[in-house]
Coordinates of N, CA and C and ligand atoms in Angstrom, one line a residue:
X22 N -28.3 -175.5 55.3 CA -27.2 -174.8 54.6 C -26.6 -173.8 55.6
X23 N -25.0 -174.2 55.8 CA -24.7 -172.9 56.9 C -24.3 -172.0 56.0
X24 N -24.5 -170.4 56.7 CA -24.3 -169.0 56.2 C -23.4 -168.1 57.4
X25 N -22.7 -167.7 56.4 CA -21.8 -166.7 57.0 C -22.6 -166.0 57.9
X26 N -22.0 -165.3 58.8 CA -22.7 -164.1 60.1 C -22.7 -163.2 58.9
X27 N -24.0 -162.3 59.0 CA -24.4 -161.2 58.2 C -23.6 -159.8 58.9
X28 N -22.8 -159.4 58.4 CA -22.1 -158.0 58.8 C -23.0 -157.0 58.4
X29 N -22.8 -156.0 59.4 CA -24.1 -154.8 59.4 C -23.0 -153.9 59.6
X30 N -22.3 -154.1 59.3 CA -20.9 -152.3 58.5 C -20.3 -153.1 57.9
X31 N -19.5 -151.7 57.3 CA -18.6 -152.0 56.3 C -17.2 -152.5 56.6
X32 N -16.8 -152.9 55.2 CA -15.4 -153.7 55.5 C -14.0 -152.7 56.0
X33 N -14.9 -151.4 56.1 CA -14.0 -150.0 56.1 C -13.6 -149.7 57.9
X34 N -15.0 -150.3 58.3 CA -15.8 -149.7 59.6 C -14.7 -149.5 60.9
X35 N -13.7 -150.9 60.4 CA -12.5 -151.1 61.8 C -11.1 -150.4 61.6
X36 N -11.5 -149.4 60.4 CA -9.8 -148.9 60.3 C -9.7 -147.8 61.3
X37 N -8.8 -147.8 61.8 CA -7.6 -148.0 61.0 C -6.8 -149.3 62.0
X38 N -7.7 -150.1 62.6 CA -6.9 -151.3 63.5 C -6.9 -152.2 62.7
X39 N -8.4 -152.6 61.9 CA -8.2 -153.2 60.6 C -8.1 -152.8 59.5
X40 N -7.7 -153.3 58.7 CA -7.4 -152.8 57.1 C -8.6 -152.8 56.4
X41 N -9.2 -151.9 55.4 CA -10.8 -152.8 54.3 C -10.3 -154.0 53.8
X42 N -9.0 -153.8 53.0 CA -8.8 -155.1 52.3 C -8.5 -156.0 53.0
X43 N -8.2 -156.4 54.3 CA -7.6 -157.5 55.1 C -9.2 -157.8 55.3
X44 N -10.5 -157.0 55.8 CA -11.4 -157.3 56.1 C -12.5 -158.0 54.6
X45 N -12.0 -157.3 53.8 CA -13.2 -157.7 52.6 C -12.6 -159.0 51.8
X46 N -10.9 -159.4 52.2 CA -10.4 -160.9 51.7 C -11.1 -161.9 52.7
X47 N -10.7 -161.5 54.0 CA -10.6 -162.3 55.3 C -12.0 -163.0 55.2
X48 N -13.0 -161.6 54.8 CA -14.9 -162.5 55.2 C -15.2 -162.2 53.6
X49 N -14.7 -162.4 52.5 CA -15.8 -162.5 51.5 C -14.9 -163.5 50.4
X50 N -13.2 -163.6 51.2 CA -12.5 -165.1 50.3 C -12.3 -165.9 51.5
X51 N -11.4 -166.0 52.6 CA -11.6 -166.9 53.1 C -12.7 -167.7 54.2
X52 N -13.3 -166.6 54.6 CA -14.3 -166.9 55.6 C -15.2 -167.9 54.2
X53 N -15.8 -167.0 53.4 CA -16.7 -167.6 52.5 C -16.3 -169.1 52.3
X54 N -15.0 -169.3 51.6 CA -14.6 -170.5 51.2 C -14.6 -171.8 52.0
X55 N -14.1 -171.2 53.4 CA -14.7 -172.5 54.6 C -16.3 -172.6 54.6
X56 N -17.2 -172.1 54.5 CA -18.6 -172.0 54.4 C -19.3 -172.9 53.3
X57 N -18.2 -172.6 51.9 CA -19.1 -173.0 51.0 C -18.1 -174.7 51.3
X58 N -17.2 -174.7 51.5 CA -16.4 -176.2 51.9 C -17.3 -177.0 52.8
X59 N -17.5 -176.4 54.3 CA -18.3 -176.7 55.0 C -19.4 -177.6 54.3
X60 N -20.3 -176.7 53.5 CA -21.9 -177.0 53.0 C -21.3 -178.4 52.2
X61 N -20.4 -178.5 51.6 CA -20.4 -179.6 50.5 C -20.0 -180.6 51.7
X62 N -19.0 -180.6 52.0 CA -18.3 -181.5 52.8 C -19.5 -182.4 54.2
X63 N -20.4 -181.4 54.8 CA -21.1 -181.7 55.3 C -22.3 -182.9 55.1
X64 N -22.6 -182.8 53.6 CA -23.6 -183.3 52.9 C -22.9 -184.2 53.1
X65 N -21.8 -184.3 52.5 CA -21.1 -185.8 52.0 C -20.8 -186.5 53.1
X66 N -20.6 -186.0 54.4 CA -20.8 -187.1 55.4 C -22.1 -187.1 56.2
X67 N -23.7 -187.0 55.6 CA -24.3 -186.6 55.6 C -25.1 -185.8 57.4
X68 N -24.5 -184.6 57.4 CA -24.5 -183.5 58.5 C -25.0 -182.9 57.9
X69 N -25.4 -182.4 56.9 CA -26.2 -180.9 56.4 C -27.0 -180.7 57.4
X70 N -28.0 -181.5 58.0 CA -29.2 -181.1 59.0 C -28.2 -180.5 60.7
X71 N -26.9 -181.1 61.2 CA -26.6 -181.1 62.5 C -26.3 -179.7 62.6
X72 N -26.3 -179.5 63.9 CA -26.0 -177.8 64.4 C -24.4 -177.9 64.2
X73 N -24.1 -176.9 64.2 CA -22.4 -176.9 63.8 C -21.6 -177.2 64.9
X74 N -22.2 -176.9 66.3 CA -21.2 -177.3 67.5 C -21.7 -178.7 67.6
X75 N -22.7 -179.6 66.7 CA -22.9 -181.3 66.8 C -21.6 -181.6 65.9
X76 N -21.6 -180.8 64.7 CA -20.6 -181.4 63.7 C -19.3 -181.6 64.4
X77 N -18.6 -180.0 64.9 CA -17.3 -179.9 65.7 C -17.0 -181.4 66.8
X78 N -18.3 -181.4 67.0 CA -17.5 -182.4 68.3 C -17.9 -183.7 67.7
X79 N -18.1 -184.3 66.5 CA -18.6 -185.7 66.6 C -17.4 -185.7 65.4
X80 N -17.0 -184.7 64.6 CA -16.2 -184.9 63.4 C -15.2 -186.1 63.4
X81 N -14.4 -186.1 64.9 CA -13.5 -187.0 65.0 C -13.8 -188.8 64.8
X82 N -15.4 -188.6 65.0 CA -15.7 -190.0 64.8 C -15.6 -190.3 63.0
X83 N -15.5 -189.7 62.5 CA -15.5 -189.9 60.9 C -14.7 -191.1 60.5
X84 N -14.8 -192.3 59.7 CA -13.9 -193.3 59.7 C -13.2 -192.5 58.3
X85 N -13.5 -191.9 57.3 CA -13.5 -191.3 56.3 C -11.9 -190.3 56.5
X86 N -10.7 -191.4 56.7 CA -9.8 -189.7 56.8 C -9.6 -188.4 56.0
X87 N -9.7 -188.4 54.5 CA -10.1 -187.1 54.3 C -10.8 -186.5 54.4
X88 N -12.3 -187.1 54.6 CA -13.3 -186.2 54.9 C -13.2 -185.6 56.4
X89 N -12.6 -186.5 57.0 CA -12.8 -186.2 58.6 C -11.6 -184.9 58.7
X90 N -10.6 -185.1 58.4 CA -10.0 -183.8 57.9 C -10.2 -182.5 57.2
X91 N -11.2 -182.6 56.1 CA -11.6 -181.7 55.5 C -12.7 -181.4 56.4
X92 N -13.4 -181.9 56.9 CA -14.8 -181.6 57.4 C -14.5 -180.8 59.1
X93 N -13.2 -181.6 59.3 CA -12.7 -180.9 61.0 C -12.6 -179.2 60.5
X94 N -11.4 -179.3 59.1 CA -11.1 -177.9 59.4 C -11.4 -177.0 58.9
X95 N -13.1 -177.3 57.4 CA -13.6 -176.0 57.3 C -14.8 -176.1 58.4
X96 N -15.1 -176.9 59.0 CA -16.1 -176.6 60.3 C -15.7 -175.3 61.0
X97 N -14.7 -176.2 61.6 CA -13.8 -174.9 62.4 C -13.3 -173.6 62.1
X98 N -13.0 -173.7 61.0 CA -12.9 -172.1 60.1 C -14.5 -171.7 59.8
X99 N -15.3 -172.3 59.6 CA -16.7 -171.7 59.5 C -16.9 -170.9 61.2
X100 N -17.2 -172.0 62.1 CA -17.4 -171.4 63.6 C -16.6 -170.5 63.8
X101 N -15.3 -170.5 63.7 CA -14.2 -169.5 64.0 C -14.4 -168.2 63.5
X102 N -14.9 -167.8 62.1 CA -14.8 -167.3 61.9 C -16.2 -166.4 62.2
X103 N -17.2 -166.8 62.4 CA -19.1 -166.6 63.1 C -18.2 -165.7 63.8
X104 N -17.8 -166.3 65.0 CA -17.4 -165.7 66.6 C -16.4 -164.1 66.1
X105 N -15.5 -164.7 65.4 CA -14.6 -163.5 64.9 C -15.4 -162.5 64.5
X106 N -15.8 -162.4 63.5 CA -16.4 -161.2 62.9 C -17.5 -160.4 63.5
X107 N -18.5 -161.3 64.8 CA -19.2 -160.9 65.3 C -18.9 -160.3 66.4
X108 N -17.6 -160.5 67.1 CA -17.3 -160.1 68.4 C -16.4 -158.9 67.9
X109 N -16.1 -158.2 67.0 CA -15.4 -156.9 66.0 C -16.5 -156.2 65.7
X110 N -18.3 -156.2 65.7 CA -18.6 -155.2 65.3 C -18.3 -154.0 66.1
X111 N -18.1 -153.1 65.2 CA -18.2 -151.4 65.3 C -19.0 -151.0 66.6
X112 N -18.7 -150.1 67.7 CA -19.8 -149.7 68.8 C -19.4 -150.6 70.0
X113 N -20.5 -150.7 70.4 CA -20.5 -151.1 72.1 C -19.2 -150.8 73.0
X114 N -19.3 -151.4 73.9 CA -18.2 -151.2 75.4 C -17.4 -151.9 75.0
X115 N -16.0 -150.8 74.8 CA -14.5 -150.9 74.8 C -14.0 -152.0 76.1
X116 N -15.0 -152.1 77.5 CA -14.3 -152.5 77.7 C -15.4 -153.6 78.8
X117 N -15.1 -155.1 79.4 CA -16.0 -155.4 80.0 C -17.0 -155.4 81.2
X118 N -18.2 -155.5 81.2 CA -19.1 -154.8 82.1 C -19.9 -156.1 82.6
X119 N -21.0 -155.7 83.9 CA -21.5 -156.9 84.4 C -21.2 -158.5 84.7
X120 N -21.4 -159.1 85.1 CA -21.0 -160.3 85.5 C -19.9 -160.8 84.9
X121 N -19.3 -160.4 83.3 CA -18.7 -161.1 82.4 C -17.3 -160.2 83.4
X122 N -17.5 -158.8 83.5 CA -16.5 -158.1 84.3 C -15.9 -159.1 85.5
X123 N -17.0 -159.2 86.1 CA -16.9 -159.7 87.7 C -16.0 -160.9 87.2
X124 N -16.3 -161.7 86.7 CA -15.7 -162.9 86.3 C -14.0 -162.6 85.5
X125 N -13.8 -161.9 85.2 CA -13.0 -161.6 84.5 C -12.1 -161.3 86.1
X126 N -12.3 -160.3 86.5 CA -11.6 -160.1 87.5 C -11.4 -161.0 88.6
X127 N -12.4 -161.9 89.0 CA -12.0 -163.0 89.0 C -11.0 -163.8 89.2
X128 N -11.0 -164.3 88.1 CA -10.3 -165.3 86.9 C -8.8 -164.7 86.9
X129 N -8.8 -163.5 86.5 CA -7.2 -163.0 86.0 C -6.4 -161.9 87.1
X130 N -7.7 -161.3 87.9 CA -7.3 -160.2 88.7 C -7.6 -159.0 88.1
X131 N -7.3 -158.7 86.6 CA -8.2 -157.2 85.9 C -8.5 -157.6 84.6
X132 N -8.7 -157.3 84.1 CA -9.0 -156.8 82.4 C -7.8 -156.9 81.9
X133 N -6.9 -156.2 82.5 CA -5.3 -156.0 82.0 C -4.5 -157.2 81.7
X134 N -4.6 -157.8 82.8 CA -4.1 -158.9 83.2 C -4.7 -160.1 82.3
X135 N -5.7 -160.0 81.9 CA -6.2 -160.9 80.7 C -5.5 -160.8 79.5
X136 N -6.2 -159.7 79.1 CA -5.9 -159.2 78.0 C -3.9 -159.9 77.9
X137 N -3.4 -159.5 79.0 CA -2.0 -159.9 78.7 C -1.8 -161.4 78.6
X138 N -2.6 -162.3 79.2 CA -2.0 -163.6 78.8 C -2.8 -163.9 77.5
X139 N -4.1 -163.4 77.2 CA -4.5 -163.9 76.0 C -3.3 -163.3 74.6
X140 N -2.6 -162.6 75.3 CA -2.0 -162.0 73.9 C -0.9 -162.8 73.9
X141 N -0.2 -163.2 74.9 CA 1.2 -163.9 74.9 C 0.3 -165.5 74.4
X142 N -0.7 -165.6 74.5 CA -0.7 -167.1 73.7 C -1.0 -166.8 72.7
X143 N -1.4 -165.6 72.0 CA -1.4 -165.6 70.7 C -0.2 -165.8 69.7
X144 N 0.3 -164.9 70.9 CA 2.1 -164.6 70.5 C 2.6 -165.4 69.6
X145 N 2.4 -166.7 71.4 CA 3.2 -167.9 71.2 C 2.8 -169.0 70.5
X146 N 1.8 -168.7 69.8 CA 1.3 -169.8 69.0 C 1.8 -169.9 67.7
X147 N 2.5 -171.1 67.6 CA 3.6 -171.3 66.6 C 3.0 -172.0 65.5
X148 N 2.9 -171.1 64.3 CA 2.0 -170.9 63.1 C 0.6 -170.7 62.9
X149 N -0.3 -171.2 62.1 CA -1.1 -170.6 62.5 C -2.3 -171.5 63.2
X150 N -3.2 -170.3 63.7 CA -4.0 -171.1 65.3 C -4.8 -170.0 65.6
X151 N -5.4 -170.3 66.3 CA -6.4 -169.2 68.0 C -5.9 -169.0 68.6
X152 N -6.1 -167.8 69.3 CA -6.2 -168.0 70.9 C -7.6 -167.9 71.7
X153 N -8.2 -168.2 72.6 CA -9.2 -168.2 72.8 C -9.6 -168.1 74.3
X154 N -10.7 -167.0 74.7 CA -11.0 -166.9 75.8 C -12.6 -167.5 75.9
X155 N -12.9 -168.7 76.6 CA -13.6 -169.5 76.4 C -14.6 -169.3 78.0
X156 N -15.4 -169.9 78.1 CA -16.7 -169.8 79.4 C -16.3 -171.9 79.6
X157 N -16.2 -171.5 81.1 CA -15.8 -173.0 81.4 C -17.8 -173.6 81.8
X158 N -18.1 -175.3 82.1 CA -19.4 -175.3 82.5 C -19.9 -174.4 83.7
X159 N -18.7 -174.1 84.9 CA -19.2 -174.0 86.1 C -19.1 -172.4 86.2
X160 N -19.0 -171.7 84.8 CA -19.0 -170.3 84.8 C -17.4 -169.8 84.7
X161 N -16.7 -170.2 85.5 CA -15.3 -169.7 85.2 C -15.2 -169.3 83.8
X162 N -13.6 -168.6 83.9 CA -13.1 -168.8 82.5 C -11.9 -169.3 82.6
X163 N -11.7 -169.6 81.2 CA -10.6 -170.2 80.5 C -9.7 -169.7 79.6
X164 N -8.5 -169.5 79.3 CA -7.5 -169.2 78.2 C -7.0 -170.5 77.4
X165 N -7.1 -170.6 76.2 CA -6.3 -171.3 75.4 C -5.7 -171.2 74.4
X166 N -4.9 -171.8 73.7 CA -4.8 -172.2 72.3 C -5.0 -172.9 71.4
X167 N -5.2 -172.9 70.2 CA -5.3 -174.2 69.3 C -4.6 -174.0 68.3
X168 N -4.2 -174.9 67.3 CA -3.5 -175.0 65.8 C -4.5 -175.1 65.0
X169 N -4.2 -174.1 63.8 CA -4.9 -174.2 62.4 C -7.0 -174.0 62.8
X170 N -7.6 -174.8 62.5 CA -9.0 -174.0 62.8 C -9.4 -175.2 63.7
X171 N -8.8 -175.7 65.1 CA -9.1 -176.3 66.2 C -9.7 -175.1 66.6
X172 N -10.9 -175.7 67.9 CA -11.3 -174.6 68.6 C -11.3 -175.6 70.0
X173 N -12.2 -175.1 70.9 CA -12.2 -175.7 71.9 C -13.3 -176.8 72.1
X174 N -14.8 -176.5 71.0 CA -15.6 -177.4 71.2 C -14.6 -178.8 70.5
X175 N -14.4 -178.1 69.0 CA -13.5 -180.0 68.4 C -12.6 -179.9 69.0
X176 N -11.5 -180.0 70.3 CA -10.9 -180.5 71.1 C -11.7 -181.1 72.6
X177 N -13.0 -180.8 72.3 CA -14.0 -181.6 73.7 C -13.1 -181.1 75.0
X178 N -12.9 -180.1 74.8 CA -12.5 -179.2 76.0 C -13.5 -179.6 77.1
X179 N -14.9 -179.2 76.6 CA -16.5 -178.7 77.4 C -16.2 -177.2 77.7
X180 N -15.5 -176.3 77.0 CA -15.3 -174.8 77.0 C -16.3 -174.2 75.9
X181 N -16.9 -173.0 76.1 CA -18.0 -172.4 75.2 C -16.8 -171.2 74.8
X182 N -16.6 -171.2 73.9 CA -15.5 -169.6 73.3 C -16.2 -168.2 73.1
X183 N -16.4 -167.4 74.0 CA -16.7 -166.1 73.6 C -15.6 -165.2 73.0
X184 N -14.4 -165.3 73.4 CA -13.7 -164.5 72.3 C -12.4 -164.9 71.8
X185 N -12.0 -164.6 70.5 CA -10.6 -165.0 69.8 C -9.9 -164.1 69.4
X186 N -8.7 -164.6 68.7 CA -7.7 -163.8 68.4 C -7.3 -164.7 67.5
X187 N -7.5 -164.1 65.9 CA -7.5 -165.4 64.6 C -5.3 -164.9 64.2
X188 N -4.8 -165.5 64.4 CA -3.3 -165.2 64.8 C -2.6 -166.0 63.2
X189 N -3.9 -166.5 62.4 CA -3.3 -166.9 60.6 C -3.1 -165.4 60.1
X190 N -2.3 -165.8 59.3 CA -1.4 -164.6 58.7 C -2.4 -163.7 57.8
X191 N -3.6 -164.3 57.6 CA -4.5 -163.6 56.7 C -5.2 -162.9 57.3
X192 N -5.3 -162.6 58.3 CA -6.1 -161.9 59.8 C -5.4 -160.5 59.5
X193 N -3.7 -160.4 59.0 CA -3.1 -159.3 59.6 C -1.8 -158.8 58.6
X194 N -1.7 -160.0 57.6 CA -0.3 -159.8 56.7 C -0.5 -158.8 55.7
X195 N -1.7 -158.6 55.4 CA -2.0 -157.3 54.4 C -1.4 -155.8 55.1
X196 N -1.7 -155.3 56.3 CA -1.2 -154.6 57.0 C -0.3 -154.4 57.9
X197 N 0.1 -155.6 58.5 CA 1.3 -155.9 60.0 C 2.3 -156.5 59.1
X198 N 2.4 -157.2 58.5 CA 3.3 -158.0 57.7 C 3.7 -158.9 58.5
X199 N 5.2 -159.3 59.0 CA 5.2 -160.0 59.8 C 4.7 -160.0 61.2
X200 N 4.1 -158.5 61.7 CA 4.4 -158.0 63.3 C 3.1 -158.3 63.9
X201 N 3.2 -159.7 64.0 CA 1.8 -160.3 64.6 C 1.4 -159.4 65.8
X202 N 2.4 -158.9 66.5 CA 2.0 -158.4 68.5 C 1.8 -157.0 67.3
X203 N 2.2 -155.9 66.4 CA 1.0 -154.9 66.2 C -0.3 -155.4 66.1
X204 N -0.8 -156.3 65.1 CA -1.9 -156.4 64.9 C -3.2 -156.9 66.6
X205 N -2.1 -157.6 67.1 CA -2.9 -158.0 68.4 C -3.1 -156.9 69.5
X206 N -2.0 -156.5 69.3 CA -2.3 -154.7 70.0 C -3.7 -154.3 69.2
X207 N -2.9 -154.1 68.0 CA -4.7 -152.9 67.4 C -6.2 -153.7 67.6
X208 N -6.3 -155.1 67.6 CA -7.4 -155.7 67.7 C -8.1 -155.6 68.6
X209 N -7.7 -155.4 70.0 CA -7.8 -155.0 71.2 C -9.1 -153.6 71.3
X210 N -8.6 -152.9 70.4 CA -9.2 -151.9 69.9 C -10.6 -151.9 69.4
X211 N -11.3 -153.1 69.1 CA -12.0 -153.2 68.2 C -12.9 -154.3 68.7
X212 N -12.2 -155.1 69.9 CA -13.7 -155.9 70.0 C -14.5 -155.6 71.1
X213 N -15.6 -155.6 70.9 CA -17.1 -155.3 71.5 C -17.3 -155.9 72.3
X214 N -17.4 -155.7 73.7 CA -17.3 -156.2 74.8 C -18.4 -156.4 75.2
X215 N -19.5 -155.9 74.4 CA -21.4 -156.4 74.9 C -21.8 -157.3 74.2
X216 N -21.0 -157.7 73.0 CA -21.2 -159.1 72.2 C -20.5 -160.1 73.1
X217 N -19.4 -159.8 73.4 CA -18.5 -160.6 74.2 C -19.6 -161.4 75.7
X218 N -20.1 -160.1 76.2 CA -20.8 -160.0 77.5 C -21.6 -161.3 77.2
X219 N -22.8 -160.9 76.3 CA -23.9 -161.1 76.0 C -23.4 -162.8 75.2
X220 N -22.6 -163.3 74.7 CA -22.2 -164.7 74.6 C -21.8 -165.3 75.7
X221 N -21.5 -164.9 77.1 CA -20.7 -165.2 78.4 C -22.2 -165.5 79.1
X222 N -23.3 -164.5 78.5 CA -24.8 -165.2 79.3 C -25.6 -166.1 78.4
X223 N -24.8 -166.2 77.5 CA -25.6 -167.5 77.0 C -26.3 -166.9 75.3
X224 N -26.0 -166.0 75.0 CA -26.7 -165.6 73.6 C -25.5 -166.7 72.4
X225 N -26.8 -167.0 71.6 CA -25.8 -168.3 70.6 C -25.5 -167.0 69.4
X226 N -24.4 -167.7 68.9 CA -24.1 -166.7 67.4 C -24.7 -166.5 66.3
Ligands
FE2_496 FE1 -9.0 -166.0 59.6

C-alpha cells in the first residue's frame, strides 16, 4: 500500500509563501487522491508489491491503454508529489551547502544562476507540468521539464529528481491566481536545502 509522505507541520507552517488552504487542498485532496488512485490502479495491473520508481519506469510497457494511462499519471502525481512536500519542510538551509553546493556551482556557475533557469522552465512550461532539478548517474546535474505528472524517472531520462517546482494551477491559484512567476518567486523561500542536499547523496524519500 503506498502512503502519502507524513508531514510533521502544519498546513499553516509555509505562510505566508504558501497559503494553509492551497497547502491543506493540495496534500489532503489532491495529493491524497493520486495515492488512493495509485493503490487501486496498481493492484489492477498487478504492482501493489513494486517500488514506485519500478512502476514509473515499466508503466509504459502496459498493453492496457487506460490503465497504462491512469497508472502513468497517478504514479506520477503520487512520486511528484512525496518529493514536493518533503523538500518544503519548514527549517533547514535557505540555501545550498556541501557537495550538493559544489555541484551546483559547477553545473550553473551559482545558486543564482540555477535558481534562474529552473524558474524560466517553470515559467515556460505550457499548462500544467514540473520543473525539475534532477542528479544525472555521473553526479552532474540536470534541469528539465515535463507535462502534467511526467517526471524524469517515467520519461527514462536515468535522472534521480531532487527538487521541483509543481507549476498545476492547484500548487498556487488559491493565492497567485493567474501570477504563476509570484508563486515561483515565493517558493524559493521555502525549500529546504538539507533535504534537497541530503537526496543529491543518496537519502530515498
Ligand atoms: Fe500539485
Amino acid at each position: 500500500m503506498f502512503e502519502q509522505i507524513k508531514l510533521d507541520y502544519g498546513f499553516d507552517a509555509l505562510e505566508p509563501y504558501i497559503d494553509t488552504e492551497t497547502m491543506s487542498t493540495h496534500y489532503g485532496k489532491h495529493h491524497a487522491t493520486y495515492t488512493s488512485n495509485l493503490n487501486s490502479l496498481a493492484e489492477k495491473a498487478g504492482k501493489q508489491d513494486e517500488s514506485i520508481e519500478d512502476i514509473l519506469s515499466e508503466v509504459v510497457e502496459l498493453k492496457d491503454i487506460e490503465l497504462r494511462t491512469g497508472l502513468r499519471n497517478n504514479a506520477g502525481g503520487f512520486y511528484n508529489h512525496n518529493l514536493y512536500f518533503k523538500q518544503i519542510t519548514p527549517g533547514g538551509s535557505k540555501t545550498p551547502s556541501g557537495v550538493l553546493q559544489t555541484r551546483i556551482n559547477d553545473t550553473f556557475g551559482s545558486f543564482d544562476n540555477m535558481k534562474e533557469k529552473l524558474t524560466a522552465l517553470a515559467l515556460g512550461q505550457f499548462g500544467s507540468g514540473w520543473a525539475w532539478l534532477s542528479k544525472t548517474p555521473d553526479g552532474t546535474l540536470f534541469t528539465s521539464k515535463t507535462d502534467n505528472q511526467d517526471n524524469p524517472i517515467s520519461l527514462h531520462t536515468g535522472h534521480t529528481p531532487i527538487m521541483c517546482i509543481d507549476v498545476w494551477e492547484h500548487a498556487y491559484y488559491l493565492k497567485y491566481k493567474n501570477l504563476r512567476a509570484e508563486h515561483i518567486k515565493a517558493l524559493w523561500n521555502v525549500i529546504n536545502w538539507d533535504v534537497v542536499g541530503a537526496l543529491y547523496e543518496g537519502s530515498s524519500l
